[in-house]
PDB file of C-alpha atoms and ligand atoms in Angstrom:
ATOM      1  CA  UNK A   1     -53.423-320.597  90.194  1.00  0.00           C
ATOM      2  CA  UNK A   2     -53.476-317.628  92.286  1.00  0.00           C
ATOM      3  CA  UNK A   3     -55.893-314.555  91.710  1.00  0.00           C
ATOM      4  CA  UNK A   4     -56.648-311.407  92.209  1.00  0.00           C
ATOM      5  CA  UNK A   5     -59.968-309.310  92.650  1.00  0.00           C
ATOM      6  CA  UNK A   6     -59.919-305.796  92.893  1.00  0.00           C
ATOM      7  CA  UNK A   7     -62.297-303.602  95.256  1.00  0.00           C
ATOM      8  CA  UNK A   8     -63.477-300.436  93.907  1.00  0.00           C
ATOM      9  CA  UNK A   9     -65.073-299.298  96.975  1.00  0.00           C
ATOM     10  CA  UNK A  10     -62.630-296.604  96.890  1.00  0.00           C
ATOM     11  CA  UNK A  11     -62.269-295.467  93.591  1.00  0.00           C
ATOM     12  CA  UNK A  12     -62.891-292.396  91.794  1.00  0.00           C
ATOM     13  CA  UNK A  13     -66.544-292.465  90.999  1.00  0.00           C
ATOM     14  CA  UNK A  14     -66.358-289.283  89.415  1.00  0.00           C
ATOM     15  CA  UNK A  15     -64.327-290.798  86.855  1.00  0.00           C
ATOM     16  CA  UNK A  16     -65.656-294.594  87.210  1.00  0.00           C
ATOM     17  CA  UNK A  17     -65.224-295.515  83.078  1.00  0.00           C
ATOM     18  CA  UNK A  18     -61.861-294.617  83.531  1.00  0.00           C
ATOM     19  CA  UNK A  19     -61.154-296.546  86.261  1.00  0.00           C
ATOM     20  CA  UNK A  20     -63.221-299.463  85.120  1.00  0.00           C
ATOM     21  CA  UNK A  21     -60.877-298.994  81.956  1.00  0.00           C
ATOM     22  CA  UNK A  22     -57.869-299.243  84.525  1.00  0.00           C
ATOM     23  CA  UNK A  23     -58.781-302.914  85.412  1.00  0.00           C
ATOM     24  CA  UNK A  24     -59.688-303.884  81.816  1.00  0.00           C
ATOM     25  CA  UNK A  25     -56.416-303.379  81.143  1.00  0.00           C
ATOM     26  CA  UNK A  26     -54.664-305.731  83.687  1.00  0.00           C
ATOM     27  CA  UNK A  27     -54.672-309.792  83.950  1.00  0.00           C
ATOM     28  CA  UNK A  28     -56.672-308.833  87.163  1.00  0.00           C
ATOM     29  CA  UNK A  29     -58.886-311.657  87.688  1.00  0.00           C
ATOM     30  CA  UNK A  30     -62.333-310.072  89.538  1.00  0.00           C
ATOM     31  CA  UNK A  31     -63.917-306.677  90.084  1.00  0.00           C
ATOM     32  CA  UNK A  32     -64.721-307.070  93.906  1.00  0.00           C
ATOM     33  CA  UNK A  33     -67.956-304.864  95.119  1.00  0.00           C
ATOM     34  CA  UNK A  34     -67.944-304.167  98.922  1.00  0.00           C
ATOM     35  CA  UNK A  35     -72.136-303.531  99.394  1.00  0.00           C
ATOM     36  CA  UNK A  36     -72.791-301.949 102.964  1.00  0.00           C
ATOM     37  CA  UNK A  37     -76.071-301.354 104.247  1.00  0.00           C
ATOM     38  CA  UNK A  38     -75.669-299.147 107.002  1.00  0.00           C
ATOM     39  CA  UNK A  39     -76.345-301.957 109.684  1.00  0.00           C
ATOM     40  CA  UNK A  40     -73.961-304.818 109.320  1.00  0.00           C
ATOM     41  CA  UNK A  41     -71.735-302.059 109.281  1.00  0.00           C
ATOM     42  CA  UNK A  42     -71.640-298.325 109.339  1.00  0.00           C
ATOM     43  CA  UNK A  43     -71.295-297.616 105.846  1.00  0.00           C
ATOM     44  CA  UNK A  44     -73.764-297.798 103.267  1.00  0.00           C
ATOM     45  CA  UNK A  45     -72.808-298.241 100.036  1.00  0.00           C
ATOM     46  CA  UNK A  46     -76.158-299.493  98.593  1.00  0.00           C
ATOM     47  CA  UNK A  47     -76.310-296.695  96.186  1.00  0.00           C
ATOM     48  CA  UNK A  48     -72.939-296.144  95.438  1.00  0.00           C
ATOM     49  CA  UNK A  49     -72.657-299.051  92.875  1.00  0.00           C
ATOM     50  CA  UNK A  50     -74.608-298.741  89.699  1.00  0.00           C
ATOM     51  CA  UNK A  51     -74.033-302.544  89.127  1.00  0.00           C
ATOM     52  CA  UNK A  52     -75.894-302.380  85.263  1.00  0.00           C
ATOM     53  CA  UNK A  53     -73.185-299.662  84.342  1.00  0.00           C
ATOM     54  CA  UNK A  54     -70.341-301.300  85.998  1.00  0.00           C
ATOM     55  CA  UNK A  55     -71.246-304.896  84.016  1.00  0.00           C
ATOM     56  CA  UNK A  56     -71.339-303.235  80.916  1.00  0.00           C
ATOM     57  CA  UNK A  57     -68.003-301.846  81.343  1.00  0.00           C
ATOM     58  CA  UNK A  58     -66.038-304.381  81.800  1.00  0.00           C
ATOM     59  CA  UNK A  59     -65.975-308.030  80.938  1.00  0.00           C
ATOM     60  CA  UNK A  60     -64.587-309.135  84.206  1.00  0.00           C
ATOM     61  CA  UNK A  61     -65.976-311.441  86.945  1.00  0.00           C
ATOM     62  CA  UNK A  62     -68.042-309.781  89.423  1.00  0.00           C
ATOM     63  CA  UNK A  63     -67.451-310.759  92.881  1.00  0.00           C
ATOM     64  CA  UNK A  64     -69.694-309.541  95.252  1.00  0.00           C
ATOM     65  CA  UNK A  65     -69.416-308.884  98.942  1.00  0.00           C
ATOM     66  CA  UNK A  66     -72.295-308.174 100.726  1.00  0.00           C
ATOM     67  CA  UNK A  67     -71.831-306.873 104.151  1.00  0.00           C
ATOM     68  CA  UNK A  68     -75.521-306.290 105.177  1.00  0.00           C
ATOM     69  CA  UNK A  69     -77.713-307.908 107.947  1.00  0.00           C
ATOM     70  CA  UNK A  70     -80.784-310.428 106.560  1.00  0.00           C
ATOM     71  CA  UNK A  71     -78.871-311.263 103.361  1.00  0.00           C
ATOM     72  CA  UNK A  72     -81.692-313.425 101.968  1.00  0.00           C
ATOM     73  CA  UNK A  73     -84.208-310.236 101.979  1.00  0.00           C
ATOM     74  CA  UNK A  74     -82.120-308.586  99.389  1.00  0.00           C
ATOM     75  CA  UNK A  75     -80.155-311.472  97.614  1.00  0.00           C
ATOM     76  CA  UNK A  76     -81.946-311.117  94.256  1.00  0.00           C
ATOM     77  CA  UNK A  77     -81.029-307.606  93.615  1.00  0.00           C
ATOM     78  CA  UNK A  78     -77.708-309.102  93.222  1.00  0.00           C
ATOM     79  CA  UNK A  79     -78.373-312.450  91.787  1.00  0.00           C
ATOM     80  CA  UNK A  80     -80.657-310.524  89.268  1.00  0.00           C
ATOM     81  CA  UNK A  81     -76.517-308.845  87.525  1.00  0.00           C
ATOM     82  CA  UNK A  82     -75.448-312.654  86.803  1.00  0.00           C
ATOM     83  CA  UNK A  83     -72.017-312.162  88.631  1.00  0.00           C
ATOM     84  CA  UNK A  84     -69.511-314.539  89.075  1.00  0.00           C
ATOM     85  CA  UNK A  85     -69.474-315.017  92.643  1.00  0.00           C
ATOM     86  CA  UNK A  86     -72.026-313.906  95.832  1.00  0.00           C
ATOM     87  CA  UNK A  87     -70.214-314.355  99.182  1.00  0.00           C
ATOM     88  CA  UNK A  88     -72.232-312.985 102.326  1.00  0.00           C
ATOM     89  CA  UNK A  89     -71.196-313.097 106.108  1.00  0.00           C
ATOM     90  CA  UNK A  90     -71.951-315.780 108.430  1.00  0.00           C
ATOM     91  CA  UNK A  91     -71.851-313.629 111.580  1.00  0.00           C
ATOM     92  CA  UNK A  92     -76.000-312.325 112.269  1.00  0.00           C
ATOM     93  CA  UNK A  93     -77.657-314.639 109.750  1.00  0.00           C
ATOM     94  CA  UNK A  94     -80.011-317.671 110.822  1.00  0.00           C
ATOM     95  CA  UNK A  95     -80.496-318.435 107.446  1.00  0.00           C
ATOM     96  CA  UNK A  96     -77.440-319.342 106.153  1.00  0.00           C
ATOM     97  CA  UNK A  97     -78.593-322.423 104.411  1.00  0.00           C
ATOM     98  CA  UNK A  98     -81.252-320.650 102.616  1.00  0.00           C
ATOM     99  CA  UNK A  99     -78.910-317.709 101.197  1.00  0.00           C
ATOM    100  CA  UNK A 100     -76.534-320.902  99.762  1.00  0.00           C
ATOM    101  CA  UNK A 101     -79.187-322.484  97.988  1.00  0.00           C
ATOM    102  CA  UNK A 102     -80.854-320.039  96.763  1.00  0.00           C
ATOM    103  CA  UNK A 103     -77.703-318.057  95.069  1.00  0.00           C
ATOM    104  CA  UNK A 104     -76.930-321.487  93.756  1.00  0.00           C
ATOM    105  CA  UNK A 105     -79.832-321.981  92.120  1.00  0.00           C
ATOM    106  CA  UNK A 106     -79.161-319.970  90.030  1.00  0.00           C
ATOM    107  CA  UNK A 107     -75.641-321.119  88.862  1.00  0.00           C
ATOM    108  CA  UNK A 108     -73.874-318.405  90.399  1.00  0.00           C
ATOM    109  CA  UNK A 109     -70.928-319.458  93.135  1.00  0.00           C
ATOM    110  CA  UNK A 110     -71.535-319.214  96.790  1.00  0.00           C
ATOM    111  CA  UNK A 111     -69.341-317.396  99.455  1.00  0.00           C
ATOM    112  CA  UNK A 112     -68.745-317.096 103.056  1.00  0.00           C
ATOM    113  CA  UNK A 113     -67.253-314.722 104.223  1.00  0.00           C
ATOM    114  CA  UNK A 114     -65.563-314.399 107.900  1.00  0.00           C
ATOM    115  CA  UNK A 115     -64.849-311.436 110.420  1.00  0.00           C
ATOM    116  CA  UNK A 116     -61.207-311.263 112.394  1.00  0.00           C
ATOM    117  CA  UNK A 117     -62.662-312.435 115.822  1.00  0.00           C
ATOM    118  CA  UNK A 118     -65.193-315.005 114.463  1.00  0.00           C
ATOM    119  CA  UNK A 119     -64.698-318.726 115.151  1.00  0.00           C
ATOM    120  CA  UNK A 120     -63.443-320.447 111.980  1.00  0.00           C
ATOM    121  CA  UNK A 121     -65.384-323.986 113.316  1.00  0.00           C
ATOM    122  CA  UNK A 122     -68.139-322.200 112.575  1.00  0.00           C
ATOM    123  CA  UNK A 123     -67.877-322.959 108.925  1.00  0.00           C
ATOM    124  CA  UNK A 124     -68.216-326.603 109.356  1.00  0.00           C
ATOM    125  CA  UNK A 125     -71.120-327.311 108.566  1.00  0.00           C
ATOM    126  CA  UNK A 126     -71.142-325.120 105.529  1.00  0.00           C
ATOM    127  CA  UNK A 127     -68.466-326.262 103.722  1.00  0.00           C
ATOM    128  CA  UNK A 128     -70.042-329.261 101.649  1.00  0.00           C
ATOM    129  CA  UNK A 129     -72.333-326.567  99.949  1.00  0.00           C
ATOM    130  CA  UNK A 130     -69.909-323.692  99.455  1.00  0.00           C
ATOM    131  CA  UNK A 131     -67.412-322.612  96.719  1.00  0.00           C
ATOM    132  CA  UNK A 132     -65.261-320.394  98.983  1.00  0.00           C
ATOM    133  CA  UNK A 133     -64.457-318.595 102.135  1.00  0.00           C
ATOM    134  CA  UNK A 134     -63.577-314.930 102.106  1.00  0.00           C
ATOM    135  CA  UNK A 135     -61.379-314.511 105.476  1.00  0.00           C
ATOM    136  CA  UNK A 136     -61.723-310.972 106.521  1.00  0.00           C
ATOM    137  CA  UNK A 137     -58.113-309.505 107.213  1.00  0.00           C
ATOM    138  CA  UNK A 138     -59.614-306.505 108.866  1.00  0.00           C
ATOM    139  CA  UNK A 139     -63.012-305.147 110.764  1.00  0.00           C
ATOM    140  CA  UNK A 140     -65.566-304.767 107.315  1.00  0.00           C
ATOM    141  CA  UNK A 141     -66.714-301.455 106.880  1.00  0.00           C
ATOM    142  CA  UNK A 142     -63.789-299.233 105.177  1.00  0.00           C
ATOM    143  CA  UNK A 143     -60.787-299.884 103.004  1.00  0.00           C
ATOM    144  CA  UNK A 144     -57.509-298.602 103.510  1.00  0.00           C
ATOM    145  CA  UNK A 145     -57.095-300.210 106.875  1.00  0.00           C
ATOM    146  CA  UNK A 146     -53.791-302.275 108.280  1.00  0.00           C
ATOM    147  CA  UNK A 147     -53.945-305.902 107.555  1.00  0.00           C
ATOM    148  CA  UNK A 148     -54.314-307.645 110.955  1.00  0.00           C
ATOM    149  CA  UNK A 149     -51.829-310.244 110.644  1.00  0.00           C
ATOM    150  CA  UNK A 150     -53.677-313.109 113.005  1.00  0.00           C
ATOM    151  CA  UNK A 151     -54.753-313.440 109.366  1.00  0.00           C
ATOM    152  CA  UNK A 152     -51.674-315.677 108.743  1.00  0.00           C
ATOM    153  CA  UNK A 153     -52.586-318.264 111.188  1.00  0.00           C
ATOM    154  CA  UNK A 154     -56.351-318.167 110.129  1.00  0.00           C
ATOM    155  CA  UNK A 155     -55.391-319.250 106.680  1.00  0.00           C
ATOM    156  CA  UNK A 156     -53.440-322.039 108.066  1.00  0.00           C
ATOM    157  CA  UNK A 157     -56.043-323.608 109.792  1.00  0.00           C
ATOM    158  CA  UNK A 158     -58.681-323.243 107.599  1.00  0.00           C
ATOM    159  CA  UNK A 159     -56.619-324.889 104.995  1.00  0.00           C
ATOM    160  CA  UNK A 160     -56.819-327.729 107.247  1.00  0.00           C
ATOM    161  CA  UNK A 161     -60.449-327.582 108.099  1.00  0.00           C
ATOM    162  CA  UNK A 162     -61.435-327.571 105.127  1.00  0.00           C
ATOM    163  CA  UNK A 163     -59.945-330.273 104.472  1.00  0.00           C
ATOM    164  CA  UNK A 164     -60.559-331.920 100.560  1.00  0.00           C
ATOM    165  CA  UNK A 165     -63.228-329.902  99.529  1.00  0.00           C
ATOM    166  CA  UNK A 166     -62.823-327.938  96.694  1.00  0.00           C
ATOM    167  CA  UNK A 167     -63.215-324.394  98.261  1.00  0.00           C
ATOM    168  CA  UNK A 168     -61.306-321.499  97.554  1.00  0.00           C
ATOM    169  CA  UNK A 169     -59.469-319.219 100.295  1.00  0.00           C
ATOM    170  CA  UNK A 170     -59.973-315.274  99.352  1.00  0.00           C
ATOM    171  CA  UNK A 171     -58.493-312.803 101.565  1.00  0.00           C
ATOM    172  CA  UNK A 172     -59.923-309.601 101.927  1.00  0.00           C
ATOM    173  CA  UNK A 173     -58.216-306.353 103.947  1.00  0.00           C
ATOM    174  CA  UNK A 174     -55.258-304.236 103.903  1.00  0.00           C
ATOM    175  CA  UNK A 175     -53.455-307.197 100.991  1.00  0.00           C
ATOM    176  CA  UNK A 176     -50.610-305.593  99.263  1.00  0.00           C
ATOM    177  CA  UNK A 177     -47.169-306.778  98.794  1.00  0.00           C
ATOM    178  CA  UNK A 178     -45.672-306.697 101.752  1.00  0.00           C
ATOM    179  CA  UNK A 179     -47.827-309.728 102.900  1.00  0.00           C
ATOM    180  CA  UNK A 180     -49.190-311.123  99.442  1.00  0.00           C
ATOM    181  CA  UNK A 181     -46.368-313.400  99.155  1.00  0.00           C
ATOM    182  CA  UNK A 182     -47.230-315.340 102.215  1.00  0.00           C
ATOM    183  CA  UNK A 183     -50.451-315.497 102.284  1.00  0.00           C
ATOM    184  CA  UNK A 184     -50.180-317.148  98.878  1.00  0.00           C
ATOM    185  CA  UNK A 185     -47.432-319.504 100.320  1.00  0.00           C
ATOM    186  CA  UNK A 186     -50.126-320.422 102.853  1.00  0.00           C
ATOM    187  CA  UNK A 187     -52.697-321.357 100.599  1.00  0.00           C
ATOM    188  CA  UNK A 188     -54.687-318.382  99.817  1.00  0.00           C
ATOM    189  CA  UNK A 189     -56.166-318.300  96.459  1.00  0.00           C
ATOM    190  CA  UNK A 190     -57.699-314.806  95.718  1.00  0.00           C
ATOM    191  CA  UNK A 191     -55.906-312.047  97.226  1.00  0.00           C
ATOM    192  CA  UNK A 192     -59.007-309.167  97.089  1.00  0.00           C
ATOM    193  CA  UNK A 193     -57.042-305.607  97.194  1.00  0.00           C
ATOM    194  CA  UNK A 194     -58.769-302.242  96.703  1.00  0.00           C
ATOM    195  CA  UNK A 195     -56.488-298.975  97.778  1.00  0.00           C
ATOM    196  CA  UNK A 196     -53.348-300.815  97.142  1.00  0.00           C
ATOM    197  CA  UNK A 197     -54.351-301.491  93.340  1.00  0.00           C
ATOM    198  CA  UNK A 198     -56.289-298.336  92.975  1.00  0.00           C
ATOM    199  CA  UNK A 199     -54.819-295.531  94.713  1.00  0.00           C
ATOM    200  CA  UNK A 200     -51.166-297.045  92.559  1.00  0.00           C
ATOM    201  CA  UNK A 201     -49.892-294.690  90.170  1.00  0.00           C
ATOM    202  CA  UNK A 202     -49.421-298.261  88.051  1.00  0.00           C
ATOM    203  CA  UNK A 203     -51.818-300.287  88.796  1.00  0.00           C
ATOM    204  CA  UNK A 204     -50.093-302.956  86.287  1.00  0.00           C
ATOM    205  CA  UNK A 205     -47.360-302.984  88.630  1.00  0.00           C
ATOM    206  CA  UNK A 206     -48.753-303.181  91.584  1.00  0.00           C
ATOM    207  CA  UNK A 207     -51.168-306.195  90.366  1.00  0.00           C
ATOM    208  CA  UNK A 208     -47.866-307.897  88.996  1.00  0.00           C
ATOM    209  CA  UNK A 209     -45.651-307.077  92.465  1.00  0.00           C
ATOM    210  CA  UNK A 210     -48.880-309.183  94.375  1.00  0.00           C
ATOM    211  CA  UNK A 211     -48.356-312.261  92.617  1.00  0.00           C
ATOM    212  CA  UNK A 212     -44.863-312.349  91.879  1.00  0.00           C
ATOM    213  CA  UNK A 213     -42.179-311.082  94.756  1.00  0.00           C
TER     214      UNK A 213
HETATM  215  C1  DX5 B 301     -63.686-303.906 103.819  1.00  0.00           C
HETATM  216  C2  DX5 B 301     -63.958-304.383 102.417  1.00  0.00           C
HETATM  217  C3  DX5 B 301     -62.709-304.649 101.614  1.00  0.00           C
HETATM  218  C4  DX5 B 301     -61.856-303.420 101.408  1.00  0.00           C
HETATM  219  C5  DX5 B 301     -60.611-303.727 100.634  1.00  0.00           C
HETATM  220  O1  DX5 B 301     -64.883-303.721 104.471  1.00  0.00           O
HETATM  221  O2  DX5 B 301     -64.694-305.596 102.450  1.00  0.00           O
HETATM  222  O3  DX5 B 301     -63.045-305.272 100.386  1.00  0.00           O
HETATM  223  O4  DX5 B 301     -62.540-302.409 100.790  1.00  0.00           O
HETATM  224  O5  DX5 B 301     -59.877-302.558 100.516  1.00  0.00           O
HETATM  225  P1  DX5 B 301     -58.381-302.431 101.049  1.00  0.00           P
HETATM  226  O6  DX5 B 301     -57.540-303.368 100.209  1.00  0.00           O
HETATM  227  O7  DX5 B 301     -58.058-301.005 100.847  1.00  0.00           O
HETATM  228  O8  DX5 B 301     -58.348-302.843 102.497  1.00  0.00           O
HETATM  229 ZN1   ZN B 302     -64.773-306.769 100.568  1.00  0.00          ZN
END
């Protein structure tokens, strides 16, 4: 069954109950949180998600994406909110191994997630341990930008690498409707989309005109 996770990373934060209330209110599937810590990339959003508030407004999955270099340093700040999912990149980080076990350790399901211009063989020897990849479909670091549509081709192949285990494909970057409906056809699972759902005047309609064209 395809799914959806929304980012918030550009939301209204002024108004954050309200748009919290938004995504209550839709089948959406995941609240997607984009955490930046300056290095990885530019942006640092480290203090721009107060995770305890978000949690206890809303009963949704929380799907975390941590774009931030020496993941295992700061992994229990996140593991300590009991979300659904922790995914963390596999470009800069010698300790790969170490970040899977110990986020599942604690029950919670383990992402990898993938820049543009990284080699997908890479993930080989991860892919036992893991619950999912999150394919970058742009540069991390800022929402709003174009879907890079090498994407496409990405998907296919690491449908194919990875081969029968159970591992989920989430796509994350510039996904709206113009290319949800193939990305799905090629085997994505969870589309992640942030300005497309948010910045929507209906954000029922734009979650419903992802998964059905
Ligand atoms: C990019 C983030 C994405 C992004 C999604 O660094 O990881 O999650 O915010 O937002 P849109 O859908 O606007 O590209
Ligand atoms: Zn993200």
């Amino acid at each position: 069954m395809s799914e959806v996770s929304v980012s918030i990373l550009d939301c209204d934060f002024n108004n954050l109950n309200s748009e919290i209330e938004k995504v209550n209110n839709t089948n959406i599937n995941y609240i997607h949180i984009d955490i930046m810590d300056g290095v990885f990339v530019d942006r640092n959003t480290k203090k721009l998600f107060d995770l305890d508030k978000i949690s206890n407004l809303t009963d949704k999955n929380l799907d975390i994406h941590l774009m931030i270099e020496n993941p295992l340093d700061s992994i229990d700040e996140y593991i300590n909110i009991n979300p659904y999912l922790i995914s963390f990149h596999i470009e800069n980080n010698d300790k790969i191994l170490k970040c899977i076990n110990k986020i599942k350790s604690k029950g919670i399901n383990v992402g990898i997630a993938i820049n543009p211009n990284t080699n997908l063989n890479l993930l080989k020897p991860y892919l036992k341990y893991i619950d999912l990849v999150l394919v970058m479909s742009v540069f991390p670091g800022k929402g709003g930008q174009k879907f890079i549509d090498s994407t496409f081709e990405r998907i296919q192949k690491l449908n194919y690498l990875k081969d029968d285990y159970d591992i989920k494909i989430s796509v994350d970057g510039g996904v709206n409707n113009s290319n949800s409906k193939k990305l799905l056809e090629l085997g994505s699972d969870i589309l992640v989309s942030g300005s497309y759902l948010m910045k929507n005047s209906n954000i029922l309609t734009a979650y419903k005109s992802l998964l059905n064209h």
